Amino acid sequence: SAVISQKPSRDICQRGTSLTIQCQVDSQVTMMFWYRQQPGQSLTLIATANQGSEATYESGFVIDKFPISRPNLTFSTLTVSNMSPEDSSIYLCSVLPGLGLNEQYFGPGTRLTVT
Amino acid sequence: AQTVTQSQPEMSVQEAETVTLSCTYDTSESDYYLFWYKQPPSRQMILVIRQEAYKQQNATENRFSVNFQKAAKSFSLKISDSQLGDAAMYFCAYRSALGTALIFGKGTTLSVSS
């Protein structure tokens, strides 16, 4: 199993500013992901965080808006840049310790409100 | 690209009764994995059950079971003897055998009444 912590758990930010969300895992994991969950909606994959290289972004998400770092196998950050009210969402870090039928674990999420 | 469809935005069931949540998916791959996750109001995602596509036998975990129909690309979840604690949002999810991230359906909100 994997235990994931995220900081901050919630924040209220002004438009035009940036927020960096941290994700820490209690063990080394193969893959780390960032998801966005808008209120009452499903989880949408933002990107796969790759250790030591640029993240792989899904369609509709770009590095300038959501820069991601992954310096090692247990830690990653997601920055939400130049925020607007449309960025108000829950951001979840997720990890996959191994391939195949392994469970993908999720952090508790960061609730972001942009005013 | 793979897609997951949950056609029931909301479902309700009485305690001790049985409810089935529907899920269909679209993929051109032959090897993949399917999952049901539960998200209670606490927001924590909890794995309910998982299924390997090449296994014909339907997965079962206590009160939870699936009806996996590979040809029809259908993966429904049956909850037996429903409990108040089962109330949550349920997401059907797909993962390629290549090990990419989960792709989720839109979710079904399940309410349980006593």
CSV table of C-alpha atoms in Angstrom, one decimal:
chain,number,residue,atom,x,y,z
A,1,SER,CA,0.0,0.0,0.0
A,2,ALA,CA,1.0,3.7,-0.2
A,3,VAL,CA,0.1,6.5,2.1
A,4,ILE,CA,-0.1,9.9,0.4
A,5,SER,CA,-0.1,13.3,2.0
A,6,GLN,CA,-0.9,16.6,0.3
A,7,LYS,CA,-0.2,20.2,1.4
A,8,PRO,CA,-2.1,22.4,1.6
A,9,SER,CA,-5.4,20.6,2.3
A,10,ARG,CA,-7.3,23.7,1.1
A,11,ASP,CA,-6.6,27.3,0.2
A,12,ILE,CA,-8.4,30.4,-1.0
A,13,CYS,CA,-6.4,32.4,-3.5
A,14,GLN,CA,-6.9,35.5,-5.5
A,15,ARG,CA,-7.0,35.5,-9.3
A,16,GLY,CA,-3.8,36.0,-11.0
A,17,THR,CA,-1.7,34.3,-8.3
A,18,SER,CA,-0.1,30.9,-8.3
A,19,LEU,CA,-0.3,28.0,-5.8
A,20,THR,CA,2.0,25.1,-5.4
A,21,ILE,CA,0.6,21.8,-4.1
A,22,GLN,CA,2.9,19.2,-2.6
A,23,CYS,CA,2.5,15.5,-2.7
A,24,GLN,CA,4.5,13.2,-0.5
A,25,VAL,CA,4.4,9.4,-0.6
A,26,ASP,CA,5.6,7.1,2.2
A,27,SER,CA,7.3,4.7,-0.2
A,28,GLN,CA,9.0,4.8,-3.6
A,29,VAL,CA,6.4,4.4,-6.4
A,30,THR,CA,6.7,3.8,-10.1
A,31,MET,CA,4.2,6.4,-11.3
A,32,MET,CA,2.7,9.5,-10.0
A,33,PHE,CA,-0.3,11.4,-11.4
A,34,TRP,CA,-2.2,14.6,-10.9
A,35,TYR,CA,-5.9,14.8,-11.3
A,36,ARG,CA,-8.5,17.6,-11.1
A,37,GLN,CA,-12.0,17.1,-9.8
A,38,GLN,CA,-14.4,20.0,-10.3
A,39,PRO,CA,-17.3,20.3,-7.9
A,40,GLY,CA,-19.6,17.3,-8.2
A,41,GLN,CA,-17.7,16.0,-11.2
A,42,SER,CA,-15.4,13.1,-12.0
A,43,LEU,CA,-11.6,13.0,-11.9
A,44,THR,CA,-9.8,14.3,-15.0
A,45,LEU,CA,-6.1,13.4,-15.5
A,46,ILE,CA,-3.9,16.5,-15.8
A,47,ALA,CA,-0.6,14.8,-16.2
A,48,THR,CA,1.8,12.0,-15.4
A,49,ALA,CA,4.7,13.3,-13.3
A,50,ASN,CA,8.0,11.8,-14.6
A,51,GLN,CA,11.0,11.5,-12.3
A,52,GLY,CA,13.8,13.8,-13.5
A,53,SER,CA,12.1,14.8,-16.7
A,54,GLU,CA,9.2,16.9,-18.0
A,55,ALA,CA,5.7,15.7,-17.1
A,56,THR,CA,3.4,14.2,-19.7
A,57,TYR,CA,0.3,16.3,-20.1
A,58,GLU,CA,-3.2,15.3,-21.2
A,59,SER,CA,-5.1,17.1,-23.9
A,60,GLY,CA,-6.3,20.4,-22.6
A,61,PHE,CA,-3.6,20.9,-20.0
A,62,VAL,CA,-0.3,22.7,-20.7
A,63,ILE,CA,3.0,23.1,-18.8
A,64,ASP,CA,2.8,26.9,-18.6
A,65,LYS,CA,-0.5,26.6,-16.6
A,66,PHE,CA,0.3,23.5,-14.6
A,67,PRO,CA,4.0,23.1,-14.1
A,68,ILE,CA,4.9,19.8,-12.4
A,69,SER,CA,8.1,18.6,-10.8
A,70,ARG,CA,9.1,15.2,-9.6
A,71,PRO,CA,12.6,15.3,-8.2
A,72,ASN,CA,12.5,11.7,-6.7
A,73,LEU,CA,10.3,8.6,-6.4
A,74,THR,CA,8.4,9.8,-3.4
A,75,PHE,CA,7.6,13.5,-4.0
A,76,SER,CA,5.9,15.7,-6.6
A,77,THR,CA,4.6,19.2,-6.9
A,78,LEU,CA,1.8,20.7,-9.0
A,79,THR,CA,1.6,24.5,-9.5
A,80,VAL,CA,-1.6,26.1,-10.6
A,81,SER,CA,-0.4,29.3,-12.3
A,82,ASN,CA,-2.1,32.6,-13.0
A,83,MET,CA,-5.3,31.4,-11.4
A,84,SER,CA,-8.8,32.2,-12.4
A,85,PRO,CA,-12.2,31.2,-10.8
A,86,GLU,CA,-12.4,28.4,-13.3
A,87,ASP,CA,-9.5,26.7,-11.6
A,88,SER,CA,-11.5,26.3,-8.4
A,89,SER,CA,-11.4,22.5,-8.0
A,90,ILE,CA,-10.0,19.7,-5.9
A,91,TYR,CA,-6.6,18.6,-7.0
A,92,LEU,CA,-5.6,15.0,-6.2
A,93,CYS,CA,-2.2,13.4,-6.3
A,94,SER,CA,-2.3,9.7,-7.2
A,95,VAL,CA,0.4,7.0,-7.3
A,96,LEU,CA,0.7,3.6,-8.9
A,97,PRO,CA,3.3,1.5,-7.0
A,98,GLY,CA,3.5,-1.1,-9.8
A,99,LEU,CA,1.9,-2.1,-13.1
A,100,GLY,CA,-0.9,-4.5,-13.8
A,101,LEU,CA,-3.8,-4.9,-11.5
A,102,ASN,CA,-2.2,-3.0,-8.7
A,103,GLU,CA,-4.4,-0.5,-6.9
A,104,GLN,CA,-3.9,3.2,-7.7
A,105,TYR,CA,-3.8,5.2,-4.5
A,106,PHE,CA,-5.1,8.7,-4.0
A,107,GLY,CA,-4.1,11.5,-1.7
A,108,PRO,CA,-6.8,13.4,0.3
A,109,GLY,CA,-6.9,16.2,-2.2
A,110,THR,CA,-6.3,19.9,-2.1
A,111,ARG,CA,-9.5,22.1,-2.3
A,112,LEU,CA,-8.7,25.3,-4.1
A,113,THR,CA,-11.0,28.2,-4.3
A,114,VAL,CA,-10.1,31.2,-6.5
A,115,THR,CA,-11.8,34.5,-5.9
B,1,ALA,CA,-8.7,6.8,-26.9
B,2,GLN,CA,-10.4,4.9,-24.2
B,3,THR,CA,-13.7,6.2,-22.7
B,4,VAL,CA,-15.8,5.1,-19.7
B,5,THR,CA,-19.5,5.8,-19.5
B,6,GLN,CA,-21.7,5.7,-16.4
B,7,SER,CA,-25.3,6.4,-17.5
B,8,GLN,CA,-26.8,6.7,-14.1
B,9,PRO,CA,-26.0,10.0,-12.4
B,10,GLU,CA,-27.9,9.0,-9.3
B,11,MET,CA,-29.2,5.8,-7.8
B,12,SER,CA,-31.0,5.0,-4.5
B,13,VAL,CA,-31.5,1.8,-2.5
B,14,GLN,CA,-33.0,0.8,0.8
B,15,GLU,CA,-30.9,-0.8,3.5
B,16,ALA,CA,-30.5,-4.5,3.0
B,17,GLU,CA,-31.6,-4.3,-0.6
B,18,THR,CA,-29.5,-4.9,-3.7
B,19,VAL,CA,-28.5,-2.3,-6.3
B,20,THR,CA,-26.6,-2.5,-9.6
B,21,LEU,CA,-24.5,0.4,-11.0
B,22,SER,CA,-23.9,0.4,-14.7
B,23,CYS,CA,-20.7,1.1,-16.6
B,24,THR,CA,-19.7,0.7,-20.2
B,25,TYR,CA,-16.3,1.4,-21.8
B,26,ASP,CA,-14.8,1.7,-25.2
B,27,THR,CA,-11.3,0.5,-26.1
B,28,SER,CA,-9.5,-1.2,-28.9
B,29,GLU,CA,-7.1,-2.9,-26.5
B,30,SER,CA,-7.5,-6.6,-25.6
B,31,ASP,CA,-5.7,-6.5,-22.3
B,32,TYR,CA,-6.7,-4.0,-19.6
B,33,TYR,CA,-8.0,-3.7,-16.1
B,34,LEU,CA,-11.3,-2.3,-14.7
B,35,PHE,CA,-11.9,-0.9,-11.3
B,36,TRP,CA,-14.7,0.5,-9.2
B,37,TYR,CA,-13.8,3.2,-6.7
B,38,LYS,CA,-15.9,4.7,-4.0
B,39,GLN,CA,-15.7,8.4,-2.9
B,40,PRO,CA,-17.6,9.2,0.3
B,41,PRO,CA,-18.1,12.8,1.4
B,42,SER,CA,-14.6,12.7,3.0
B,43,ARG,CA,-13.3,12.8,-0.6
B,44,GLN,CA,-10.9,9.8,0.0
B,45,MET,CA,-10.9,7.5,-3.0
B,46,ILE,CA,-11.4,3.9,-1.9
B,47,LEU,CA,-10.9,0.9,-4.2
B,48,VAL,CA,-14.0,-1.4,-4.1
B,49,ILE,CA,-13.2,-4.1,-6.6
B,50,ARG,CA,-11.0,-4.8,-9.6
B,51,GLN,CA,-11.1,-7.1,-12.6
B,52,GLU,CA,-8.6,-8.3,-15.2
B,53,ALA,CA,-10.0,-8.3,-18.7
B,54,TYR,CA,-8.5,-11.7,-19.6
B,55,LYS,CA,-10.3,-13.4,-16.6
B,56,GLN,CA,-13.8,-14.5,-17.5
B,57,GLN,CA,-14.7,-15.1,-13.8
B,58,ASN,CA,-16.4,-12.1,-12.3
B,59,ALA,CA,-14.6,-10.6,-9.3
B,60,THR,CA,-16.2,-10.6,-5.9
B,61,GLU,CA,-15.3,-8.8,-2.7
B,62,ASN,CA,-17.7,-9.6,0.2
B,63,ARG,CA,-21.0,-7.8,-0.6
B,64,PHE,CA,-19.6,-6.3,-3.9
B,65,SER,CA,-19.5,-8.2,-7.1
B,66,VAL,CA,-19.2,-7.3,-10.8
B,67,ASN,CA,-20.8,-8.5,-14.0
B,68,PHE,CA,-18.1,-8.3,-16.6
B,69,GLN,CA,-19.2,-8.7,-20.2
B,70,LYS,CA,-16.1,-8.3,-22.3
B,71,ALA,CA,-17.8,-8.6,-25.7
B,72,ALA,CA,-20.4,-6.0,-24.7
B,73,LYS,CA,-17.7,-3.8,-22.9
B,74,SER,CA,-19.8,-3.7,-19.8
B,75,PHE,CA,-18.7,-3.8,-16.2
B,76,SER,CA,-21.5,-3.3,-13.7
B,77,LEU,CA,-21.2,-3.3,-9.9
B,78,LYS,CA,-23.7,-5.1,-7.7
B,79,ILE,CA,-24.0,-4.2,-4.1
B,80,SER,CA,-25.8,-6.7,-2.0
B,81,ASP,CA,-27.3,-6.1,1.5
B,82,SER,CA,-26.8,-2.4,1.2
B,83,GLN,CA,-25.6,-0.5,4.2
B,84,LEU,CA,-25.9,3.2,5.1
B,85,GLY,CA,-22.1,3.4,4.8
B,86,ASP,CA,-22.3,2.5,1.2
B,87,ALA,CA,-23.7,5.9,0.4
B,88,ALA,CA,-21.1,7.6,-1.8
B,89,MET,CA,-20.1,8.5,-5.3
B,90,TYR,CA,-19.0,5.5,-7.3
B,91,PHE,CA,-16.6,5.7,-10.2
B,92,CYS,CA,-15.9,3.1,-12.8
B,93,ALA,CA,-12.4,3.3,-14.1
B,94,TYR,CA,-10.2,1.8,-16.9
B,95,ARG,CA,-6.5,1.2,-17.0
B,96,SER,CA,-4.5,0.0,-20.0
B,97,ALA,CA,-2.3,-3.0,-19.5
B,98,LEU,CA,0.5,-0.7,-20.5
B,99,GLY,CA,0.3,0.8,-17.0
B,100,THR,CA,-1.0,4.3,-17.7
B,101,ALA,CA,-3.3,6.3,-15.3
B,102,LEU,CA,-6.9,5.4,-14.6
B,103,ILE,CA,-9.6,6.9,-16.8
B,104,PHE,CA,-12.8,7.5,-14.9
B,105,GLY,CA,-16.4,7.6,-15.8
B,106,LYS,CA,-18.6,10.6,-14.6
B,107,GLY,CA,-19.7,8.7,-11.5
B,108,THR,CA,-22.9,7.6,-9.9
B,109,THR,CA,-24.1,9.0,-6.6
B,110,LEU,CA,-25.6,6.3,-4.5
B,111,SER,CA,-27.9,7.1,-1.6
B,112,VAL,CA,-29.0,4.6,0.9
B,113,SER,CA,-32.2,5.0,3.0
B,114,SER,CA,-33.2,3.2,6.2
